[in-house]
JSON list of C-alpha atoms in Angstrom, two decimals:
[
{"chain": "A", "resi": 1, "resn": "MET", "atom": "CA", "xyz": [110.44, 89.69, 103.28]},
{"chain": "A", "resi": 2, "resn": "LYS", "atom": "CA", "xyz": [112.53, 90.52, 100.23]},
{"chain": "A", "resi": 3, "resn": "THR", "atom": "CA", "xyz": [115.98, 92.08, 100.44]},
{"chain": "A", "resi": 4, "resn": "LEU", "atom": "CA", "xyz": [115.92, 95.40, 98.59]},
{"chain": "A", "resi": 5, "resn": "PHE", "atom": "CA", "xyz": [118.85, 97.35, 97.23]},
{"chain": "A", "resi": 6, "resn": "TYR", "atom": "CA", "xyz": [119.24, 101.08, 96.59]},
{"chain": "A", "resi": 7, "resn": "ASP", "atom": "CA", "xyz": [118.11, 100.72, 92.96]},
{"chain": "A", "resi": 8, "resn": "ASP", "atom": "CA", "xyz": [114.99, 98.87, 94.15]},
{"chain": "A", "resi": 9, "resn": "VAL", "atom": "CA", "xyz": [114.17, 101.74, 96.50]},
{"chain": "A", "resi": 10, "resn": "LEU", "atom": "CA", "xyz": [114.54, 104.30, 93.72]},
{"chain": "A", "resi": 11, "resn": "ARG", "atom": "CA", "xyz": [112.44, 102.19, 91.35]},
{"chain": "A", "resi": 12, "resn": "PHE", "atom": "CA", "xyz": [109.66, 101.92, 93.94]},
{"chain": "A", "resi": 13, "resn": "LEU", "atom": "CA", "xyz": [109.64, 105.62, 94.73]},
{"chain": "A", "resi": 14, "resn": "TYR", "atom": "CA", "xyz": [109.83, 106.96, 91.18]},
{"chain": "A", "resi": 15, "resn": "SER", "atom": "CA", "xyz": [107.02, 104.65, 90.05]},
{"chain": "A", "resi": 16, "resn": "SER", "atom": "CA", "xyz": [104.71, 105.90, 92.82]},
{"chain": "A", "resi": 17, "resn": "GLU", "atom": "CA", "xyz": [102.29, 108.80, 92.66]},
{"chain": "A", "resi": 18, "resn": "MET", "atom": "CA", "xyz": [102.86, 109.61, 96.35]},
{"chain": "A", "resi": 19, "resn": "PHE", "atom": "CA", "xyz": [106.51, 110.44, 95.56]},
{"chain": "A", "resi": 20, "resn": "GLN", "atom": "CA", "xyz": [106.07, 111.87, 92.06]},
{"chain": "A", "resi": 21, "resn": "GLN", "atom": "CA", "xyz": [103.68, 114.58, 93.22]},
{"chain": "A", "resi": 22, "resn": "LEU", "atom": "CA", "xyz": [106.42, 116.08, 95.41]},
{"chain": "A", "resi": 23, "resn": "THR", "atom": "CA", "xyz": [108.50, 118.90, 93.97]},
{"chain": "A", "resi": 24, "resn": "GLU", "atom": "CA", "xyz": [111.97, 117.97, 92.70]},
{"chain": "A", "resi": 25, "resn": "GLU", "atom": "CA", "xyz": [113.51, 119.69, 95.70]},
{"chain": "A", "resi": 26, "resn": "ALA", "atom": "CA", "xyz": [111.24, 117.80, 98.11]},
{"chain": "A", "resi": 27, "resn": "GLN", "atom": "CA", "xyz": [112.03, 114.53, 96.33]},
{"chain": "A", "resi": 28, "resn": "GLN", "atom": "CA", "xyz": [115.75, 115.10, 96.75]},
{"chain": "A", "resi": 29, "resn": "LEU", "atom": "CA", "xyz": [115.34, 115.95, 100.43]},
{"chain": "A", "resi": 30, "resn": "PHE", "atom": "CA", "xyz": [113.33, 112.78, 100.92]},
{"chain": "A", "resi": 31, "resn": "LEU", "atom": "CA", "xyz": [115.95, 110.64, 99.16]},
{"chain": "A", "resi": 32, "resn": "ASN", "atom": "CA", "xyz": [118.73, 112.15, 101.22]},
{"chain": "A", "resi": 33, "resn": "GLN", "atom": "CA", "xyz": [116.89, 111.30, 104.41]},
{"chain": "A", "resi": 34, "resn": "PHE", "atom": "CA", "xyz": [115.28, 107.94, 103.70]},
{"chain": "A", "resi": 35, "resn": "ALA", "atom": "CA", "xyz": [116.64, 106.22, 100.57]},
{"chain": "A", "resi": 36, "resn": "ARG", "atom": "CA", "xyz": [119.25, 104.36, 102.64]},
{"chain": "A", "resi": 37, "resn": "ASP", "atom": "CA", "xyz": [117.29, 104.29, 105.89]},
{"chain": "A", "resi": 38, "resn": "GLU", "atom": "CA", "xyz": [117.07, 100.67, 107.06]},
{"chain": "A", "resi": 39, "resn": "GLU", "atom": "CA", "xyz": [113.64, 100.99, 108.67]},
{"chain": "A", "resi": 40, "resn": "PHE", "atom": "CA", "xyz": [112.14, 102.72, 105.63]},
{"chain": "A", "resi": 41, "resn": "ILE", "atom": "CA", "xyz": [113.62, 100.11, 103.27]},
{"chain": "A", "resi": 42, "resn": "LYS", "atom": "CA", "xyz": [111.93, 97.39, 105.34]},
{"chain": "A", "resi": 43, "resn": "SER", "atom": "CA", "xyz": [108.65, 99.28, 104.97]},
{"chain": "A", "resi": 44, "resn": "ILE", "atom": "CA", "xyz": [109.08, 99.34, 101.20]},
{"chain": "A", "resi": 45, "resn": "ALA", "atom": "CA", "xyz": [109.75, 95.58, 101.19]},
{"chain": "A", "resi": 46, "resn": "VAL", "atom": "CA", "xyz": [106.46, 95.05, 103.04]},
{"chain": "A", "resi": 47, "resn": "ALA", "atom": "CA", "xyz": [104.65, 97.33, 100.58]},
{"chain": "A", "resi": 48, "resn": "VAL", "atom": "CA", "xyz": [106.08, 95.52, 97.55]},
{"chain": "A", "resi": 49, "resn": "ASP", "atom": "CA", "xyz": [105.03, 92.15, 98.95]},
{"chain": "A", "resi": 50, "resn": "PHE", "atom": "CA", "xyz": [101.55, 93.50, 99.72]},
{"chain": "A", "resi": 51, "resn": "GLN", "atom": "CA", "xyz": [101.10, 94.87, 96.21]},
{"chain": "A", "resi": 52, "resn": "GLU", "atom": "CA", "xyz": [102.08, 91.51, 94.73]},
{"chain": "A", "resi": 53, "resn": "ARG", "atom": "CA", "xyz": [99.42, 89.82, 96.87]},
{"chain": "A", "resi": 54, "resn": "LEU", "atom": "CA", "xyz": [96.64, 92.28, 96.09]},
{"chain": "A", "resi": 55, "resn": "GLY", "atom": "CA", "xyz": [94.93, 89.90, 93.72]},
{"chain": "A", "resi": 56, "resn": "LYS", "atom": "CA", "xyz": [94.79, 87.27, 96.45]},
{"chain": "A", "resi": 57, "resn": "LEU", "atom": "CA", "xyz": [93.39, 89.41, 99.23]},
{"chain": "A", "resi": 58, "resn": "GLU", "atom": "CA", "xyz": [90.09, 88.27, 100.71]},
{"chain": "A", "resi": 59, "resn": "GLY", "atom": "CA", "xyz": [87.30, 90.51, 101.90]},
{"chain": "A", "resi": 60, "resn": "SER", "atom": "CA", "xyz": [85.04, 89.37, 104.71]},
{"chain": "A", "resi": 61, "resn": "VAL", "atom": "CA", "xyz": [81.98, 90.97, 103.09]},
{"chain": "A", "resi": 62, "resn": "PRO", "atom": "CA", "xyz": [81.59, 91.50, 99.32]},
{"chain": "A", "resi": 63, "resn": "LEU", "atom": "CA", "xyz": [80.93, 95.20, 98.93]},
{"chain": "A", "resi": 64, "resn": "VAL", "atom": "CA", "xyz": [79.93, 97.33, 95.94]},
{"chain": "A", "resi": 65, "resn": "THR", "atom": "CA", "xyz": [81.68, 100.66, 96.47]},
{"chain": "A", "resi": 66, "resn": "PRO", "atom": "CA", "xyz": [80.52, 104.01, 95.10]},
{"chain": "A", "resi": 67, "resn": "TYR", "atom": "CA", "xyz": [83.32, 103.83, 92.53]},
{"chain": "A", "resi": 68, "resn": "GLU", "atom": "CA", "xyz": [81.45, 100.94, 90.87]},
{"chain": "A", "resi": 69, "resn": "ASP", "atom": "CA", "xyz": [78.19, 102.86, 90.54]},
{"chain": "A", "resi": 70, "resn": "ASP", "atom": "CA", "xyz": [77.99, 104.74, 87.23]},
{"chain": "A", "resi": 71, "resn": "GLY", "atom": "CA", "xyz": [75.32, 107.07, 88.56]},
{"chain": "A", "resi": 72, "resn": "ILE", "atom": "CA", "xyz": [77.37, 108.19, 91.54]},
{"chain": "A", "resi": 73, "resn": "ARG", "atom": "CA", "xyz": [80.51, 108.41, 89.39]},
{"chain": "A", "resi": 74, "resn": "ASN", "atom": "CA", "xyz": [78.68, 110.78, 87.03]},
{"chain": "A", "resi": 75, "resn": "VAL", "atom": "CA", "xyz": [77.46, 112.89, 89.94]},
{"chain": "A", "resi": 76, "resn": "ARG", "atom": "CA", "xyz": [81.02, 113.17, 91.25]},
{"chain": "A", "resi": 77, "resn": "ALA", "atom": "CA", "xyz": [82.25, 114.23, 87.80]},
{"chain": "A", "resi": 78, "resn": "ILE", "atom": "CA", "xyz": [79.64, 117.00, 87.73]},
{"chain": "A", "resi": 79, "resn": "GLN", "atom": "CA", "xyz": [80.64, 118.09, 91.25]},
{"chain": "A", "resi": 80, "resn": "ARG", "atom": "CA", "xyz": [84.27, 118.34, 90.14]},
{"chain": "A", "resi": 81, "resn": "LYS", "atom": "CA", "xyz": [83.32, 120.54, 87.18]},
{"chain": "A", "resi": 82, "resn": "LEU", "atom": "CA", "xyz": [81.19, 122.80, 89.37]},
{"chain": "A", "resi": 83, "resn": "THR", "atom": "CA", "xyz": [83.98, 123.12, 91.93]},
{"chain": "A", "resi": 84, "resn": "LEU", "atom": "CA", "xyz": [86.48, 124.09, 89.23]},
{"chain": "A", "resi": 85, "resn": "LYS", "atom": "CA", "xyz": [83.95, 126.53, 87.77]},
{"chain": "A", "resi": 86, "resn": "ASP", "atom": "CA", "xyz": [83.50, 128.19, 91.18]},
{"chain": "A", "resi": 87, "resn": "LYS", "atom": "CA", "xyz": [87.27, 128.62, 91.50]},
{"chain": "A", "resi": 88, "resn": "ALA", "atom": "CA", "xyz": [87.83, 129.81, 87.94]},
{"chain": "A", "resi": 89, "resn": "VAL", "atom": "CA", "xyz": [88.85, 133.43, 87.38]},
{"chain": "A", "resi": 90, "resn": "THR", "atom": "CA", "xyz": [87.91, 135.33, 84.19]},
{"chain": "A", "resi": 91, "resn": "LYS", "atom": "CA", "xyz": [90.05, 138.23, 83.00]},
{"chain": "A", "resi": 92, "resn": "GLY", "atom": "CA", "xyz": [88.86, 139.78, 79.76]},
{"chain": "A", "resi": 93, "resn": "ASN", "atom": "CA", "xyz": [88.28, 136.97, 77.27]},
{"chain": "A", "resi": 94, "resn": "VAL", "atom": "CA", "xyz": [90.45, 134.47, 79.18]},
{"chain": "A", "resi": 95, "resn": "THR", "atom": "CA", "xyz": [89.22, 132.12, 81.90]},
{"chain": "A", "resi": 96, "resn": "TYR", "atom": "CA", "xyz": [91.88, 130.70, 84.22]},
{"chain": "A", "resi": 97, "resn": "ILE", "atom": "CA", "xyz": [90.98, 127.30, 85.64]},
{"chain": "A", "resi": 98, "resn": "PRO", "atom": "CA", "xyz": [93.14, 126.10, 88.58]},
{"chain": "A", "resi": 99, "resn": "PHE", "atom": "CA", "xyz": [93.80, 122.55, 87.34]},
{"chain": "A", "resi": 100, "resn": "HIS", "atom": "CA", "xyz": [96.95, 122.26, 89.45]},
{"chain": "A", "resi": 101, "resn": "GLN", "atom": "CA", "xyz": [95.33, 123.55, 92.60]},
{"chain": "A", "resi": 102, "resn": "LYS", "atom": "CA", "xyz": [94.70, 120.95, 95.28]},
{"chain": "A", "resi": 103, "resn": "ILE", "atom": "CA", "xyz": [90.97, 120.47, 95.52]},
{"chain": "A", "resi": 104, "resn": "ASP", "atom": "CA", "xyz": [89.50, 117.89, 97.86]},
{"chain": "A", "resi": 105, "resn": "PHE", "atom": "CA", "xyz": [86.56, 115.88, 96.54]},
{"chain": "A", "resi": 106, "resn": "ALA", "atom": "CA", "xyz": [86.50, 113.17, 99.21]},
{"chain": "A", "resi": 107, "resn": "ALA", "atom": "CA", "xyz": [86.89, 112.80, 102.93]},
{"chain": "A", "resi": 108, "resn": "PRO", "atom": "CA", "xyz": [90.27, 111.57, 104.14]},
{"chain": "A", "resi": 109, "resn": "LEU", "atom": "CA", "xyz": [91.19, 107.95, 104.58]},
{"chain": "A", "resi": 110, "resn": "ILE", "atom": "CA", "xyz": [91.85, 107.62, 108.28]},
{"chain": "A", "resi": 111, "resn": "VAL", "atom": "CA", "xyz": [94.07, 104.69, 109.19]},
{"chain": "A", "resi": 112, "resn": "GLY", "atom": "CA", "xyz": [93.74, 103.57, 112.80]},
{"chain": "A", "resi": 113, "resn": "LEU", "atom": "CA", "xyz": [97.01, 101.98, 113.88]},
{"chain": "A", "resi": 114, "resn": "ASP", "atom": "CA", "xyz": [96.68, 99.56, 116.79]},
{"chain": "A", "resi": 115, "resn": "THR", "atom": "CA", "xyz": [99.72, 100.34, 118.98]},
{"chain": "A", "resi": 116, "resn": "SER", "atom": "CA", "xyz": [99.04, 97.95, 121.84]},
{"chain": "A", "resi": 117, "resn": "CYS", "atom": "CA", "xyz": [101.93, 95.92, 123.24]},
{"chain": "A", "resi": 118, "resn": "GLU", "atom": "CA", "xyz": [100.66, 92.80, 121.47]},
{"chain": "A", "resi": 119, "resn": "MET", "atom": "CA", "xyz": [101.31, 94.52, 118.14]},
{"chain": "A", "resi": 120, "resn": "GLU", "atom": "CA", "xyz": [105.07, 94.72, 118.72]},
{"chain": "A", "resi": 121, "resn": "LEU", "atom": "CA", "xyz": [105.64, 91.56, 116.68]},
{"chain": "A", "resi": 122, "resn": "TYR", "atom": "CA", "xyz": [103.86, 93.19, 113.72]},
{"chain": "A", "resi": 123, "resn": "GLU", "atom": "CA", "xyz": [105.35, 96.68, 113.95]},
{"chain": "A", "resi": 124, "resn": "ILE", "atom": "CA", "xyz": [107.45, 96.55, 110.76]},
{"chain": "A", "resi": 125, "resn": "GLN", "atom": "CA", "xyz": [104.63, 95.05, 108.71]},
{"chain": "A", "resi": 126, "resn": "ALA", "atom": "CA", "xyz": [101.97, 97.39, 110.10]},
{"chain": "A", "resi": 127, "resn": "LYS", "atom": "CA", "xyz": [104.01, 100.48, 109.21]},
{"chain": "A", "resi": 128, "resn": "GLY", "atom": "CA", "xyz": [104.95, 99.09, 105.80]},
{"chain": "A", "resi": 129, "resn": "LEU", "atom": "CA", "xyz": [101.31, 98.48, 104.90]},
{"chain": "A", "resi": 130, "resn": "ILE", "atom": "CA", "xyz": [100.65, 102.19, 105.23]},
{"chain": "A", "resi": 131, "resn": "LEU", "atom": "CA", "xyz": [102.68, 102.92, 102.08]},
{"chain": "A", "resi": 132, "resn": "PRO", "atom": "CA", "xyz": [100.18, 101.25, 99.67]},
{"chain": "A", "resi": 133, "resn": "LEU", "atom": "CA", "xyz": [97.40, 103.18, 101.42]},
{"chain": "A", "resi": 134, "resn": "LEU", "atom": "CA", "xyz": [99.30, 106.42, 100.87]},
{"chain": "A", "resi": 135, "resn": "GLU", "atom": "CA", "xyz": [99.68, 105.53, 97.21]},
{"chain": "A", "resi": 136, "resn": "LEU", "atom": "CA", "xyz": [95.93, 104.93, 96.95]},
{"chain": "A", "resi": 137, "resn": "CYS", "atom": "CA", "xyz": [95.25, 108.33, 98.52]},
{"chain": "A", "resi": 138, "resn": "ALA", "atom": "CA", "xyz": [97.77, 110.01, 96.21]},
{"chain": "A", "resi": 139, "resn": "GLU", "atom": "CA", "xyz": [95.98, 108.55, 93.19]},
{"chain": "A", "resi": 140, "resn": "GLN", "atom": "CA", "xyz": [92.60, 109.68, 94.53]},
{"chain": "A", "resi": 141, "resn": "LYS", "atom": "CA", "xyz": [93.94, 113.07, 95.68]},
{"chain": "A", "resi": 142, "resn": "ARG", "atom": "CA", "xyz": [92.62, 112.61, 99.20]},
{"chain": "A", "resi": 143, "resn": "ASP", "atom": "CA", "xyz": [94.31, 113.15, 102.54]},
{"chain": "A", "resi": 144, "resn": "CYS", "atom": "CA", "xyz": [95.55, 110.21, 104.56]},
{"chain": "A", "resi": 145, "resn": "ILE", "atom": "CA", "xyz": [95.74, 110.44, 108.35]},
{"chain": "A", "resi": 146, "resn": "VAL", "atom": "CA", "xyz": [97.43, 107.72, 110.39]},
{"chain": "A", "resi": 147, "resn": "ALA", "atom": "CA", "xyz": [95.98, 107.91, 113.89]},
{"chain": "A", "resi": 148, "resn": "THR", "atom": "CA", "xyz": [96.96, 106.23, 117.15]},
{"chain": "A", "resi": 149, "resn": "ILE", "atom": "CA", "xyz": [95.53, 106.80, 120.62]},
{"chain": "A", "resi": 150, "resn": "ASN", "atom": "CA", "xyz": [98.36, 109.28, 121.28]},
{"chain": "A", "resi": 151, "resn": "ASP", "atom": "CA", "xyz": [99.38, 110.78, 117.95]},
{"chain": "A", "resi": 152, "resn": "ARG", "atom": "CA", "xyz": [98.54, 111.33, 114.29]},
{"chain": "A", "resi": 153, "resn": "CYS", "atom": "CA", "xyz": [100.54, 111.58, 111.07]},
{"chain": "A", "resi": 154, "resn": "VAL", "atom": "CA", "xyz": [98.98, 113.67, 108.31]},
{"chain": "A", "resi": 155, "resn": "PHE", "atom": "CA", "xyz": [99.85, 113.08, 104.65]},
{"chain": "A", "resi": 156, "resn": "PRO", "atom": "CA", "xyz": [98.10, 115.75, 102.52]},
{"chain": "A", "resi": 157, "resn": "HIS", "atom": "CA", "xyz": [96.77, 114.07, 99.37]},
{"chain": "A", "resi": 158, "resn": "GLY", "atom": "CA", "xyz": [98.91, 111.04, 100.20]},
{"chain": "A", "resi": 159, "resn": "GLU", "atom": "CA", "xyz": [102.18, 112.89, 99.68]},
{"chain": "A", "resi": 160, "resn": "LEU", "atom": "CA", "xyz": [105.21, 111.00, 100.94]},
{"chain": "A", "resi": 161, "resn": "THR", "atom": "CA", "xyz": [106.54, 113.76, 103.17]},
{"chain": "A", "resi": 162, "resn": "PRO", "atom": "CA", "xyz": [109.69, 113.36, 105.31]},
{"chain": "A", "resi": 163, "resn": "GLU", "atom": "CA", "xyz": [107.86, 114.81, 108.31]},
{"chain": "A", "resi": 164, "resn": "GLY", "atom": "CA", "xyz": [105.06, 112.26, 108.05]},
{"chain": "A", "resi": 165, "resn": "ILE", "atom": "CA", "xyz": [107.36, 109.27, 107.62]},
{"chain": "A", "resi": 166, "resn": "GLN", "atom": "CA", "xyz": [109.64, 110.40, 110.44]},
{"chain": "A", "resi": 167, "resn": "ARG", "atom": "CA", "xyz": [106.67, 110.76, 112.75]},
{"chain": "A", "resi": 168, "resn": "LEU", "atom": "CA", "xyz": [105.40, 107.35, 111.70]},
{"chain": "A", "resi": 169, "resn": "GLN", "atom": "CA", "xyz": [108.76, 105.75, 112.46]},
{"chain": "A", "resi": 170, "resn": "HIS", "atom": "CA", "xyz": [108.69, 107.18, 115.98]},
{"chain": "A", "resi": 171, "resn": "ILE", "atom": "CA", "xyz": [105.43, 105.36, 116.78]},
{"chain": "A", "resi": 172, "resn": "LYS", "atom": "CA", "xyz": [106.03, 102.37, 119.04]},
{"chain": "A", "resi": 173, "resn": "MET", "atom": "CA", "xyz": [103.79, 99.44, 119.83]},
{"chain": "A", "resi": 174, "resn": "GLN", "atom": "CA", "xyz": [103.83, 99.80, 123.60]},
{"chain": "A", "resi": 175, "resn": "ASP", "atom": "CA", "xyz": [100.48, 101.28, 124.61]},
{"chain": "A", "resi": 176, "resn": "GLU", "atom": "CA", "xyz": [97.79, 99.87, 126.84]},
{"chain": "A", "resi": 177, "resn": "GLN", "atom": "CA", "xyz": [94.87, 98.55, 124.84]},
{"chain": "A", "resi": 178, "resn": "ASP", "atom": "CA", "xyz": [92.15, 101.18, 124.33]},
{"chain": "A", "resi": 179, "resn": "ILE", "atom": "CA", "xyz": [90.61, 100.44, 120.96]},
{"chain": "A", "resi": 180, "resn": "ALA", "atom": "CA", "xyz": [87.46, 102.45, 121.74]},
{"chain": "A", "resi": 181, "resn": "LEU", "atom": "CA", "xyz": [89.58, 105.58, 122.18]},
{"chain": "A", "resi": 182, "resn": "LEU", "atom": "CA", "xyz": [91.15, 105.00, 118.75]},
{"chain": "A", "resi": 183, "resn": "PHE", "atom": "CA", "xyz": [87.68, 104.83, 117.16]},
{"chain": "A", "resi": 184, "resn": "LYS", "atom": "CA", "xyz": [86.67, 108.02, 118.99]},
{"chain": "A", "resi": 185, "resn": "GLN", "atom": "CA", "xyz": [89.81, 109.74, 117.70]},
{"chain": "A", "resi": 186, "resn": "ALA", "atom": "CA", "xyz": [88.77, 108.81, 114.17]},
{"chain": "A", "resi": 187, "resn": "LEU", "atom": "CA", "xyz": [85.28, 110.25, 114.65]},
{"chain": "A", "resi": 188, "resn": "TYR", "atom": "CA", "xyz": [86.77, 113.50, 115.92]},
{"chain": "A", "resi": 189, "resn": "LEU", "atom": "CA", "xyz": [89.02, 113.75, 112.85]},
{"chain": "A", "resi": 190, "resn": "PHE", "atom": "CA", "xyz": [86.19, 113.01, 110.42]},
{"chain": "A", "resi": 191, "resn": "ASP", "atom": "CA", "xyz": [84.03, 115.67, 112.07]},
{"chain": "A", "resi": 192, "resn": "ALA", "atom": "CA", "xyz": [86.85, 118.19, 111.60]},
{"chain": "A", "resi": 193, "resn": "TYR", "atom": "CA", "xyz": [86.60, 117.72, 107.81]},
{"chain": "A", "resi": 194, "resn": "ARG", "atom": "CA", "xyz": [83.88, 119.45, 105.83]},
{"chain": "A", "resi": 195, "resn": "LEU", "atom": "CA", "xyz": [83.78, 116.71, 103.18]},
{"chain": "A", "resi": 196, "resn": "LYS", "atom": "CA", "xyz": [82.04, 113.44, 104.02]},
{"chain": "A", "resi": 197, "resn": "GLU", "atom": "CA", "xyz": [81.99, 111.66, 100.65]},
{"chain": "A", "resi": 198, "resn": "ASP", "atom": "CA", "xyz": [83.75, 108.26, 100.54]},
{"chain": "A", "resi": 199, "resn": "ALA", "atom": "CA", "xyz": [84.76, 108.52, 104.21]},
{"chain": "A", "resi": 200, "resn": "GLU", "atom": "CA", "xyz": [86.57, 105.39, 105.35]},
{"chain": "A", "resi": 201, "resn": "PHE", "atom": "CA", "xyz": [88.22, 104.29, 108.58]},
{"chain": "A", "resi": 202, "resn": "MET", "atom": "CA", "xyz": [90.69, 101.45, 108.12]},
{"chain": "A", "resi": 203, "resn": "LEU", "atom": "CA", "xyz": [92.03, 99.68, 111.18]},
{"chain": "A", "resi": 204, "resn": "ILE", "atom": "CA", "xyz": [95.41, 97.92, 111.08]},
{"chain": "A", "resi": 205, "resn": "THR", "atom": "CA", "xyz": [95.40, 95.34, 113.85]},
{"chain": "A", "resi": 206, "resn": "ALA", "atom": "CA", "xyz": [96.29, 91.81, 114.88]},
{"chain": "A", "resi": 207, "resn": "ASN", "atom": "CA", "xyz": [92.92, 91.50, 116.63]},
{"chain": "A", "resi": 208, "resn": "THR", "atom": "CA", "xyz": [94.34, 92.37, 120.03]},
{"chain": "A", "resi": 209, "resn": "PHE", "atom": "CA", "xyz": [90.87, 93.18, 121.36]},
{"chain": "A", "resi": 210, "resn": "ALA", "atom": "CA", "xyz": [87.37, 91.74, 121.53]},
{"chain": "A", "resi": 211, "resn": "SER", "atom": "CA", "xyz": [84.49, 93.02, 119.43]},
{"chain": "A", "resi": 212, "resn": "SER", "atom": "CA", "xyz": [82.67, 93.82, 122.67]},
{"chain": "A", "resi": 213, "resn": "ASP", "atom": "CA", "xyz": [85.35, 96.42, 123.51]},
{"chain": "A", "resi": 214, "resn": "ILE", "atom": "CA", "xyz": [83.63, 98.71, 121.00]},
{"chain": "A", "resi": 215, "resn": "SER", "atom": "CA", "xyz": [80.08, 99.65, 121.90]},
{"chain": "A", "resi": 216, "resn": "GLU", "atom": "CA", "xyz": [77.19, 99.39, 119.47]},
{"chain": "A", "resi": 217, "resn": "GLN", "atom": "CA", "xyz": [76.54, 103.09, 120.02]},
{"chain": "A", "resi": 218, "resn": "LEU", "atom": "CA", "xyz": [80.07, 103.94, 118.85]},
{"chain": "A", "resi": 219, "resn": "ILE", "atom": "CA", "xyz": [79.63, 101.84, 115.71]},
{"chain": "A", "resi": 220, "resn": "GLU", "atom": "CA", "xyz": [76.29, 103.53, 115.07]},
{"chain": "A", "resi": 221, "resn": "GLU", "atom": "CA", "xyz": [78.07, 106.91, 115.18]},
{"chain": "A", "resi": 222, "resn": "PHE", "atom": "CA", "xyz": [80.14, 105.82, 112.18]},
{"chain": "A", "resi": 223, "resn": "GLY", "atom": "CA", "xyz": [77.05, 104.56, 110.37]},
{"chain": "A", "resi": 224, "resn": "MET", "atom": "CA", "xyz": [75.17, 107.81, 110.95]},
{"chain": "A", "resi": 225, "resn": "ARG", "atom": "CA", "xyz": [78.04, 109.68, 109.28]},
{"chain": "A", "resi": 226, "resn": "GLY", "atom": "CA", "xyz": [78.20, 107.26, 106.37]},
{"chain": "A", "resi": 227, "resn": "ILE", "atom": "CA", "xyz": [81.73, 106.16, 107.27]},
{"chain": "A", "resi": 228, "resn": "GLU", "atom": "CA", "xyz": [82.82, 102.77, 105.97]},
{"chain": "A", "resi": 229, "resn": "LEU", "atom": "CA", "xyz": [84.65, 100.56, 108.46]},
{"chain": "A", "resi": 230, "resn": "SER", "atom": "CA", "xyz": [87.36, 98.23, 107.21]},
{"chain": "A", "resi": 231, "resn": "ALA", "atom": "CA", "xyz": [90.48, 96.55, 108.54]},
{"chain": "A", "resi": 232, "resn": "ILE", "atom": "CA", "xyz": [93.75, 94.93, 107.61]},
{"chain": "A", "resi": 233, "resn": "ALA", "atom": "CA", "xyz": [93.90, 91.88, 109.87]},
{"chain": "A", "resi": 234, "resn": "LEU", "atom": "CA", "xyz": [97.49, 90.81, 110.48]},
{"chain": "A", "resi": 235, "resn": "ASP", "atom": "CA", "xyz": [96.52, 87.65, 112.39]},
{"chain": "A", "resi": 236, "resn": "SER", "atom": "CA", "xyz": [93.98, 85.73, 110.31]},
{"chain": "A", "resi": 237, "resn": "LYS", "atom": "CA", "xyz": [93.70, 82.94, 112.89]},
{"chain": "A", "resi": 238, "resn": "ARG", "atom": "CA", "xyz": [92.67, 85.35, 115.62]},
{"chain": "A", "resi": 239, "resn": "PHE", "atom": "CA", "xyz": [90.17, 86.95, 113.29]},
{"chain": "A", "resi": 240, "resn": "GLU", "atom": "CA", "xyz": [88.59, 83.59, 112.46]},
{"chain": "A", "resi": 241, "resn": "GLU", "atom": "CA", "xyz": [88.27, 82.85, 116.17]},
{"chain": "A", "resi": 242, "resn": "ALA", "atom": "CA", "xyz": [86.85, 86.28, 117.03]},
{"chain": "A", "resi": 243, "resn": "PRO", "atom": "CA", "xyz": [85.65, 88.12, 113.89]},
{"chain": "A", "resi": 244, "resn": "LEU", "atom": "CA", "xyz": [84.82, 91.81, 114.09]},
{"chain": "A", "resi": 245, "resn": "GLU", "atom": "CA", "xyz": [81.33, 91.60, 112.65]},
{"chain": "A", "resi": 246, "resn": "PHE", "atom": "CA", "xyz": [80.79, 95.35, 112.43]},
{"chain": "A", "resi": 247, "resn": "LEU", "atom": "CA", "xyz": [83.39, 95.72, 109.66]},
{"chain": "A", "resi": 248, "resn": "ASN", "atom": "CA", "xyz": [82.36, 96.23, 106.03]},
{"chain": "A", "resi": 249, "resn": "LYS", "atom": "CA", "xyz": [85.61, 94.83, 104.61]},
{"chain": "A", "resi": 250, "resn": "VAL", "atom": "CA", "xyz": [88.59, 92.89, 105.95]},
{"chain": "A", "resi": 251, "resn": "PHE", "atom": "CA", "xyz": [91.88, 92.17, 104.19]},
{"chain": "A", "resi": 252, "resn": "PHE", "atom": "CA", "xyz": [94.31, 89.42, 105.17]},
{"chain": "A", "resi": 253, "resn": "PRO", "atom": "CA", "xyz": [97.84, 90.25, 103.95]},
{"chain": "A", "resi": 254, "resn": "ASN", "atom": "CA", "xyz": [99.31, 87.14, 105.56]},
{"chain": "A", "resi": 255, "resn": "GLY", "atom": "CA", "xyz": [96.98, 84.68, 103.87]}
]
């Protein structure tokens, strides 16, 4: 993991959408709290390394996503226009369109964080990998929810909020293994959202459980809702020995 200095931290933050979309006041508050925070700097180092490896990441199953389908992309563009039209206000000869209003067009990205005791070795990396996911959500203007079996951290539209990061830092890898409960938590959160388009549940794990720990019925519940299942596998050897065959995509940040 690279050693980062204060200038590196500032460069990372100011080049990211998740930080830039904060108000200037919120940015300053965040810098005051985290710019010199040792744990947060380690998370940034993990994120920088991950971004440099993006071109080398392997997926377990080649998948054509909706973003690669011109037809669906055109439908989504029309939906955006209709949503803006519905929210537009006309006064006299002037129509006010709320371009700066936060409008959700996609379901949240829910990140399931495996917090079992076996994950303790990967705690710094697991938390650091959440930053690139926040950046992705910030670019797509979708919420990101980091869920554990006991807690959740909500980042509206991927915004890098002090409250969210502080809550994330307080998460410890010391729980008993209950991966099925984590999947059920994700289903509950998805059902709480009205929007279902592009719904994705991404698990961050070192494969601390067996595929049989998750019932076929539970996996079918995700399929019925059109939720894509993916994972960041921190232990590629374990995954090769016991692959999670129900996943649509798997990424291996450690090669």
